XYZ file of C-alpha atoms in Angstrom:
558
model
C 38.196 -24.630 1.740
C 36.273 -27.836 1.930
C 33.431 -27.751 4.453
C 31.383 -30.462 6.110
C 27.978 -30.583 7.688
C 29.736 -30.643 11.112
C 31.070 -27.225 10.425
C 27.551 -25.746 10.579
C 26.877 -27.389 13.985
C 29.821 -25.550 15.512
C 29.174 -22.952 18.285
C 27.280 -19.895 17.146
C 30.251 -17.466 17.212
C 32.670 -19.797 15.344
C 29.859 -20.829 12.938
C 29.397 -17.192 11.842
C 33.033 -16.823 11.253
C 33.507 -20.102 9.308
C 34.561 -19.769 5.701
C 32.130 -21.531 3.464
C 33.113 -22.830 0.111
C 31.282 -21.787 -3.032
C 30.405 -25.423 -3.653
C 28.892 -25.823 -0.223
C 26.813 -22.652 -0.703
C 25.602 -24.045 -4.013
C 24.487 -27.219 -2.120
C 22.491 -25.078 0.326
C 20.691 -23.420 -2.469
C 20.009 -26.711 -4.201
C 18.095 -27.762 -1.001
C 15.813 -24.740 -1.408
C 17.683 -22.407 1.071
C 17.695 -18.654 0.434
C 21.368 -17.804 0.650
C 22.642 -14.328 -0.076
C 26.125 -12.738 0.146
C 26.345 -9.438 1.956
C 29.679 -7.716 2.564
C 31.538 -11.087 2.381
C 29.108 -12.626 4.867
C 26.824 -15.551 3.945
C 23.233 -14.958 4.988
C 20.605 -17.673 5.123
C 17.443 -15.713 5.264
C 14.736 -18.400 5.081
C 13.519 -17.593 8.611
C 13.254 -13.896 7.719
C 11.125 -14.161 4.503
C 7.757 -14.293 6.264
C 8.787 -11.105 8.175
C 10.231 -9.119 5.302
C 8.108 -5.963 4.830
C 8.948 -5.867 1.088
C 7.710 -9.448 0.303
C 9.538 -12.540 -0.802
C 10.076 -11.825 -4.430
C 12.832 -9.277 -3.949
C 14.723 -11.696 -1.685
C 14.461 -14.543 -4.187
C 16.037 -12.482 -6.908
C 19.118 -12.101 -4.637
C 19.646 -15.775 -4.007
C 23.146 -16.914 -4.890
C 24.283 -13.307 -5.606
C 26.324 -10.712 -3.856
C 23.555 -8.336 -2.812
C 25.685 -5.861 -0.941
C 24.942 -2.853 -3.160
C 21.190 -3.661 -3.499
C 20.888 -4.205 0.244
C 22.755 -1.021 1.118
C 20.699 0.967 -1.371
C 17.311 -0.185 -0.236
C 17.621 -0.752 3.550
C 18.271 1.366 6.616
C 21.333 0.834 8.899
C 19.034 -0.777 11.459
C 17.557 -3.274 8.895
C 21.174 -4.094 7.685
C 22.226 -4.742 11.306
C 19.270 -7.032 11.820
C 20.315 -9.160 8.818
C 23.529 -10.071 10.474
C 21.538 -12.382 12.819
C 21.021 -14.637 9.791
C 24.757 -15.031 9.114
C 25.973 -18.658 8.810
C 29.484 -17.993 7.610
C 31.817 -15.942 5.443
C 33.438 -16.145 1.966
C 37.020 -15.348 0.954
C 37.841 -13.305 -2.146
C 35.513 -12.014 -4.838
C 32.245 -13.733 -5.335
C 30.940 -14.865 -8.723
C 27.232 -14.539 -8.830
C 24.987 -17.615 -9.459
C 21.810 -17.181 -11.470
C 19.026 -17.202 -8.861
C 16.598 -20.186 -8.998
C 13.668 -17.815 -9.531
C 15.467 -16.704 -12.758
C 16.107 -20.282 -13.971
C 19.359 -21.135 -12.219
C 20.082 -24.821 -11.586
C 22.079 -26.015 -8.563
C 23.773 -29.293 -7.683
C 23.491 -30.909 -4.236
C 26.539 -30.728 -2.129
C 28.718 -33.710 -1.712
C 31.179 -33.829 1.250
C 33.764 -35.865 -0.680
C 33.728 -33.323 -3.564
C 37.326 -32.516 -4.576
C 38.611 -29.004 -4.377
C 38.940 -28.947 -8.103
C 35.125 -29.003 -8.223
C 34.981 -25.639 -6.478
C 34.223 -23.484 -9.408
C 33.024 -26.180 -11.884
C 29.393 -25.006 -11.451
C 30.251 -21.919 -13.429
C 30.488 -24.053 -16.567
C 27.667 -26.371 -15.538
C 24.112 -25.840 -14.342
C 24.061 -23.430 -11.462
C 25.562 -20.449 -13.126
C 24.584 -20.452 -16.818
C 27.049 -18.439 -18.935
C 26.621 -14.829 -19.786
C 25.282 -14.191 -23.290
C 28.218 -11.869 -23.706
C 31.044 -14.167 -22.620
C 29.849 -17.417 -24.151
C 28.458 -18.533 -27.366
C 24.855 -17.730 -27.629
C 24.188 -21.046 -29.223
C 25.784 -23.135 -26.423
C 23.642 -25.569 -24.526
C 24.118 -23.981 -21.077
C 22.896 -20.719 -22.480
C 19.791 -22.526 -23.792
C 19.149 -23.887 -20.329
C 19.269 -20.443 -18.897
C 15.695 -19.409 -19.526
C 14.078 -22.810 -19.653
C 12.883 -22.651 -16.123
C 11.531 -19.600 -14.401
C 10.112 -21.368 -11.484
C 9.292 -19.099 -8.563
C 10.181 -21.901 -6.122
C 13.800 -21.781 -4.844
C 14.261 -25.459 -4.835
C 15.614 -27.234 -7.805
C 12.924 -27.913 -10.363
C 13.079 -30.886 -12.581
C 14.184 -30.143 -16.065
C 11.367 -29.680 -18.595
C 11.255 -31.801 -21.665
C 12.520 -30.292 -24.905
C 9.116 -30.844 -26.479
C 7.296 -28.824 -23.862
C 9.462 -25.798 -24.162
C 8.872 -22.801 -26.314
C 11.397 -22.047 -29.007
C 14.258 -20.003 -27.583
C 13.250 -16.628 -29.065
C 15.640 -14.914 -26.622
C 18.373 -16.161 -28.887
C 16.913 -14.674 -31.927
C 18.759 -12.058 -34.091
C 17.024 -9.183 -32.424
C 18.087 -10.212 -28.836
C 21.661 -10.692 -30.007
C 21.611 -7.347 -31.694
C 20.438 -5.619 -28.454
C 23.094 -7.374 -26.435
C 25.869 -6.402 -28.893
C 24.625 -2.833 -28.849
C 24.702 -2.582 -25.066
C 28.087 -4.374 -24.687
C 29.550 -1.879 -27.228
C 27.965 1.079 -25.543
C 28.631 0.319 -21.875
C 31.845 -0.618 -19.999
C 33.251 -4.106 -20.298
C 31.715 -6.778 -18.166
C 34.915 -8.440 -17.104
C 35.042 -8.907 -13.339
C 37.990 -6.498 -12.674
C 36.193 -3.639 -14.363
C 32.802 -4.317 -12.778
C 34.469 -4.576 -9.364
C 36.105 -1.170 -9.994
C 32.713 0.292 -10.850
C 31.297 -1.231 -7.620
C 34.122 0.327 -5.546
C 33.658 3.761 -7.100
C 29.880 3.529 -6.513
C 30.445 2.844 -2.835
C 32.988 5.677 -2.576
C 30.378 7.983 -4.104
C 27.852 6.861 -1.522
C 30.352 7.955 1.200
C 30.799 11.302 -0.432
C 27.024 11.759 -0.691
C 26.785 10.980 3.029
C 29.570 13.327 3.871
C 27.798 16.224 2.054
C 24.599 15.568 4.001
C 22.437 14.590 0.989
C 20.770 11.841 2.882
C 19.425 14.477 5.293
C 15.821 15.533 4.623
C 14.998 19.148 4.047
C 11.836 19.467 6.051
C 11.172 23.049 4.955
C 10.738 21.729 1.434
C 8.097 19.426 2.733
C 6.383 22.423 4.404
C 6.113 23.974 0.904
C 4.705 20.653 -0.409
C 2.041 20.651 2.277
C 1.074 24.157 1.400
C 0.610 23.039 -2.254
C -1.426 19.989 -1.184
C -3.613 22.117 1.017
C -4.186 24.667 -1.735
C -5.352 22.064 -4.207
C -7.610 20.271 -1.622
C -9.142 23.701 -0.530
C -9.790 24.632 -4.222
C -11.339 21.238 -4.955
C -13.733 21.585 -1.897
C -14.542 25.165 -2.851
C -15.632 24.337 -6.400
C -17.388 21.232 -5.191
C -19.563 23.440 -2.921
C -20.187 25.770 -5.790
C -21.346 23.019 -7.972
C -18.509 23.301 -10.395
C -17.884 19.583 -10.492
C -15.528 19.391 -13.413
C -13.303 22.134 -11.927
C -13.478 20.497 -8.479
C -12.432 17.151 -10.006
C -9.485 18.861 -11.742
C -8.064 20.185 -8.451
C -8.707 16.937 -6.697
C -6.688 15.192 -9.388
C -3.886 17.770 -8.891
C -4.066 16.959 -5.143
C -3.691 13.219 -5.711
C -0.930 13.774 -8.358
C 1.191 15.748 -5.897
C 0.472 13.434 -2.900
C 1.847 10.424 -4.686
C 5.354 11.931 -4.772
C 5.421 12.169 -0.965
C 4.018 8.653 -0.646
C 6.898 7.474 -2.920
C 9.398 9.317 -0.545
C 7.822 7.686 2.482
C 7.895 4.245 0.950
C 11.641 4.568 0.506
C 12.031 5.946 4.062
C 13.214 9.163 2.595
C 11.416 11.564 4.928
C 12.257 10.639 8.574
C 14.274 7.574 7.764
C 12.301 5.702 10.458
C 10.449 2.662 9.163
C 7.285 2.906 11.163
C 7.083 6.666 11.031
C 7.531 6.868 7.273
C 5.191 3.880 6.772
C 2.383 5.617 8.677
C 2.983 8.830 6.698
C 2.980 6.910 3.440
C -0.221 4.882 4.332
C -2.064 8.006 5.461
C -1.265 9.696 2.176
C -1.711 6.680 -0.164
C -4.568 4.850 1.503
C -6.533 7.372 3.529
C -6.275 10.242 1.078
C -5.695 8.494 -2.241
C -7.375 5.079 -2.018
C -4.165 3.244 -3.081
C -2.191 0.635 -1.087
C 1.303 1.646 -0.008
C 2.043 -1.936 0.879
C 1.177 -3.166 -2.634
C 3.448 -0.489 -4.073
C 6.346 -1.382 -1.799
C 6.114 -5.131 -2.682
C 5.994 -4.244 -6.400
C 8.608 -1.470 -6.265
C 11.235 -3.361 -4.353
C 11.345 -6.085 -7.078
C 11.429 -3.282 -9.816
C 14.513 -1.770 -8.156
C 16.341 -5.059 -8.226
C 15.521 -6.454 -11.610
C 14.867 -3.204 -13.479
C 13.559 -3.628 -17.013
C 13.757 -7.434 -17.010
C 10.838 -8.619 -19.124
C 10.233 -11.853 -17.138
C 10.773 -10.260 -13.746
C 10.072 -6.491 -13.480
C 6.306 -5.946 -12.751
C 6.666 -2.282 -13.835
C 7.047 -3.223 -17.501
C 4.681 -6.229 -17.427
C 1.531 -4.714 -18.966
C 0.421 -7.383 -21.398
C -1.887 -7.235 -23.393
C -1.792 -3.459 -23.391
C 1.888 -2.614 -23.729
C 5.045 -4.508 -24.812
C 8.375 -2.683 -24.675
C 10.411 -5.645 -25.971
C 9.984 -8.210 -28.712
C 10.420 -10.877 -26.009
C 6.999 -10.310 -24.741
C 5.764 -11.674 -28.126
C 6.874 -15.159 -26.969
C 4.363 -15.516 -24.119
C 6.867 -15.061 -21.288
C 6.190 -16.239 -17.789
C 6.136 -13.489 -15.187
C 7.993 -14.519 -12.043
C 6.333 -11.706 -10.141
C 2.692 -12.487 -11.112
C 3.414 -16.192 -11.492
C 1.499 -16.541 -14.699
C 2.074 -16.556 -18.422
C 1.839 -13.155 -20.076
C 0.087 -14.614 -23.098
C 0.635 -13.156 -26.544
C -2.944 -14.004 -27.465
C -5.518 -12.502 -29.899
C -6.179 -9.568 -27.487
C -2.483 -8.744 -27.297
C -1.891 -9.229 -31.073
C -4.628 -6.535 -31.640
C -3.720 -4.047 -28.941
C 0.009 -4.118 -29.427
C -0.248 -3.272 -33.032
C -1.581 0.105 -31.996
C 0.151 0.603 -28.712
C 2.125 3.641 -29.700
C -1.229 5.401 -30.545
C -3.036 3.984 -27.420
C -0.284 4.823 -25.026
C -1.590 8.191 -23.693
C -5.293 7.196 -23.792
C -4.672 4.033 -21.719
C -2.517 5.837 -19.220
C -5.361 8.305 -18.607
C -7.196 5.283 -16.912
C -4.108 4.093 -15.023
C -5.471 5.035 -11.565
C -8.370 2.532 -11.893
C -5.883 -0.338 -12.393
C -4.112 0.789 -9.220
C -7.295 0.426 -7.233
C -7.611 -3.157 -8.506
C -3.996 -4.028 -7.678
C -4.356 -2.477 -4.189
C -7.447 -4.533 -3.211
C -5.802 -7.644 -4.675
C -2.840 -7.124 -2.477
C -4.908 -6.443 0.735
C -7.413 -9.182 0.219
C -5.427 -12.007 -1.354
C -2.822 -12.532 1.332
C 0.086 -10.790 -0.342
C 0.710 -8.421 2.616
C 3.119 -9.543 5.472
C 1.349 -11.291 8.266
C 4.442 -11.367 10.559
C 7.327 -9.094 11.457
C 7.509 -5.278 11.789
C 4.877 -4.667 9.100
C 2.279 -7.146 10.378
C -0.191 -4.351 11.355
C 0.191 -2.373 8.156
C -2.381 -4.350 6.298
C -5.094 -3.641 8.957
C -4.065 0.042 9.010
C -4.322 0.037 5.246
C -7.798 -1.656 5.322
C -8.998 1.038 7.733
C -7.543 3.604 5.278
C -9.437 2.102 2.350
C -12.756 2.285 4.375
C -11.962 5.768 5.271
C -11.177 6.778 1.642
C -14.265 5.174 0.129
C -16.418 6.767 2.913
C -15.280 10.321 2.313
C -14.817 9.987 -1.411
C -17.385 7.391 -2.508
C -20.115 8.159 -0.032
C -19.439 11.725 1.106
C -18.501 13.319 -2.197
C -19.831 11.230 -5.011
C -23.083 10.014 -3.395
C -24.059 12.745 -0.912
C -22.636 15.905 -2.501
C -22.902 15.450 -6.238
C -26.576 15.267 -7.256
C -26.772 13.255 -10.566
C -24.841 10.475 -12.304
C -23.786 12.713 -15.234
C -21.979 15.010 -12.827
C -20.560 12.073 -10.805
C -19.088 10.432 -13.930
C -17.648 13.860 -15.081
C -16.115 14.331 -11.651
C -14.590 10.800 -11.561
C -13.188 10.902 -15.050
C -11.596 14.355 -14.742
C -10.159 13.716 -11.286
C -8.676 10.445 -12.345
C -7.393 11.531 -15.796
C -5.590 14.570 -14.253
C -3.237 12.140 -12.596
C -2.136 10.646 -15.863
C 1.093 12.681 -16.097
C 2.305 10.648 -13.179
C 1.855 7.463 -15.161
C 3.683 8.976 -18.079
C 6.465 10.028 -15.839
C 6.892 6.550 -14.296
C 6.861 4.702 -17.738
C 9.100 7.441 -19.287
C 11.962 6.542 -17.171
C 12.188 2.938 -18.318
C 10.051 2.101 -21.364
C 12.632 3.396 -23.874
C 15.700 2.007 -22.014
C 17.418 -1.312 -22.432
C 15.692 -4.607 -21.679
C 18.639 -6.760 -22.659
C 20.055 -9.247 -20.130
C 23.833 -8.866 -19.897
C 24.148 -11.710 -17.390
C 24.980 -12.009 -13.694
C 28.408 -10.283 -13.997
C 26.944 -6.791 -14.443
C 27.318 -4.537 -11.468
C 24.256 -2.991 -9.757
C 25.131 0.687 -10.627
C 25.807 -0.089 -14.304
C 22.559 -2.045 -14.643
C 20.530 0.841 -13.052
C 22.042 3.458 -15.384
C 21.584 1.175 -18.401
C 17.923 0.597 -17.741
C 16.889 4.029 -16.457
C 16.697 7.543 -17.971
C 16.515 10.997 -16.247
C 14.429 13.871 -17.532
C 16.043 17.331 -17.952
C 13.847 20.087 -16.721
C 14.219 23.599 -15.231
C 14.367 23.805 -11.435
C 11.024 25.600 -11.243
C 9.341 22.548 -12.770
C 10.683 20.123 -10.160
C 7.339 20.255 -8.342
C 5.454 18.921 -11.359
C 7.817 15.870 -11.723
C 8.043 15.312 -8.044
C 11.625 13.986 -8.110
C 10.714 11.214 -10.612
C 12.621 13.199 -13.225
C 15.850 11.939 -11.442
C 14.877 8.252 -11.722
C 18.469 7.041 -12.707
C 19.867 8.812 -9.612
C 17.010 7.543 -7.499
C 17.677 3.968 -8.630
C 21.312 4.278 -7.616
C 20.519 5.801 -4.163
C 16.763 5.245 -3.439
C 16.770 6.617 0.048
C 18.100 10.033 -0.825
C 15.269 12.586 -0.189
C 13.913 13.872 -3.547
C 14.703 17.511 -2.772
C 18.370 16.614 -2.733
C 18.457 14.727 -6.010
C 19.309 17.706 -8.168
C 22.440 18.370 -6.129
C 23.263 14.680 -6.228
C 23.021 14.727 -10.021
C 26.298 16.565 -10.219
C 28.146 13.909 -8.303
C 26.613 11.071 -10.298
C 27.642 12.858 -13.513
C 31.207 12.740 -12.321
C 30.848 9.153 -11.394
C 29.575 8.381 -14.967
C 32.444 10.281 -16.493
C 34.950 8.384 -14.341
C 33.562 4.902 -15.007
C 32.575 5.502 -18.701
C 28.919 4.565 -18.064
C 26.590 6.645 -20.292
C 24.098 8.736 -18.403
C 20.687 8.902 -20.255
C 19.263 12.440 -19.898
C 16.451 13.591 -22.163
C 14.025 16.496 -22.156
C 10.472 15.596 -21.279
C 9.431 15.994 -24.973
C 12.388 13.966 -26.378
C 11.867 11.261 -23.664
C 8.221 10.916 -24.835
C 9.484 10.573 -28.371
C 11.820 7.830 -27.289
C 9.062 5.884 -25.587
C 6.612 6.320 -28.526
C 9.367 5.286 -30.923
C 10.024 2.054 -28.828
C 6.360 1.172 -28.578
C 6.078 1.772 -32.351
C 9.067 -0.455 -33.085
C 7.548 -3.358 -31.126
C 4.120 -2.706 -32.817
C 5.752 -3.011 -36.191
C 7.217 -6.345 -35.163
C 3.717 -7.436 -34.121
C 2.372 -6.550 -37.536
C 5.137 -8.359 -39.345
C 4.548 -11.490 -37.311
C 0.877 -11.334 -38.162
C 1.619 -10.927 -41.857
C 3.987 -13.884 -41.674
C 1.337 -16.012 -39.949
C -1.302 -15.129 -42.557
C 1.127 -15.894 -45.378
C 1.923 -19.243 -43.825
C -1.720 -20.038 -43.414
C -2.508 -19.097 -47.034
C 0.383 -21.160 -48.399
C 0.014 -24.058 -45.929
C 3.699 -23.831 -45.062
C 4.898 -23.682 -41.473
C 8.070 -25.717 -41.145
C 10.256 -23.031 -42.882
C 9.067 -20.192 -40.750
C 10.383 -19.670 -37.224
């Protein structure tokens, strides 16, 4: 199993078939290489990162891991075939995941004279910190686990003990959440998780055999009829001078359009990258003023590290919302590459977040404009590869949108500022059920980290809930009510998700993984309850701080 540098210099064909040791792969990662395991192949994807349409962050979260299920779920057959050109070798037997450098993993340089007994020693040392489930929570490797969240994949120098925050992730609350999840969900031992993976892949084959990846284009004809109706009603009332009513129907138009943009972003309509990208950009940018490219970069990471407080941008809304007590420790976001400070503003806002939840979400679309322009103007869009031209197509779309909406409708058609503000606020607030729907699927679910041993399907089902609704209401939810199923198989067209639900329920019964299903009302209650729970913790911390300040005692309070 020992490998030398000369092995990598072998002819191309033999090089790709060479068996690489775990220790050698660890050494490559220690040098800053982006190495991923895919179907027992070792891929070094450094050269692909600048070309990846979904950005670099999603790749970095897969470094050192077996990304087979994630790659198959999120990529087309053509994209998966293209990845094989980056193969540098193979592995033998099951792969034990490393903790990626972006998540704090440490890796040792490779030594050619390392003995074979050193092969798996990294599991107990720095490159693969122990799971909080399998190892004592107070052990030193566990403490090292979160000390570095550097976004650079090279080894970062250890930080001094004095410069680090107290390990709040090991507090009683975190331990309680981990114990709760490990008791509720299947065992994390490797044999059990491998069995879940195999059944998940078998289910994928069954879904394909039943044609559930095939798009029902007649359903999209019905969608287009609905879009046209809302757009026509908005235009009609705009011409009649009923600006509030016109804004309402424009909001309905935007609300429904986003669902199809979501489908296109996952290549769930034609399954062709460029065709679906054009459809999505026309919908999102030209008609809605939002960037599809920003959404894809954000959403790909969300699908891989769902509900991870340090890594998932979809739950990182400080200082407005915090769905975990861990946000109260000023975590560093690896996506935004900044500290999510628990400062005075957060201390105030979070105490009332369960009351502010719906009012804030009514203004959610304005924040999406900001994020879209930040993505397009600040160099976050891919400059190379198959999506190099998307940024320019999107910028043209933004000009088009603000021309017809900003100039044509707001400035030229609506006569006064009172009517303009009314039109803007109503049209934007009507889209707020979409933001409720998106947050509903995750805000009330687990944010606990069960370690690198957990399988992809179990993690998706543990961190995502579905919403139970009658079939006739599916148009209102736009497929987002099947978020758990969508996270398992993101490229299934949304009109087939209800049929897929029956197969996923069988999978959950077979594997023993709980399937979270709530009504829309009960789901909202769960979310408000979670927000209220964290708000209560904020108030307790503030009372403790005030008590300490009054008594002049700090050392006994942690």
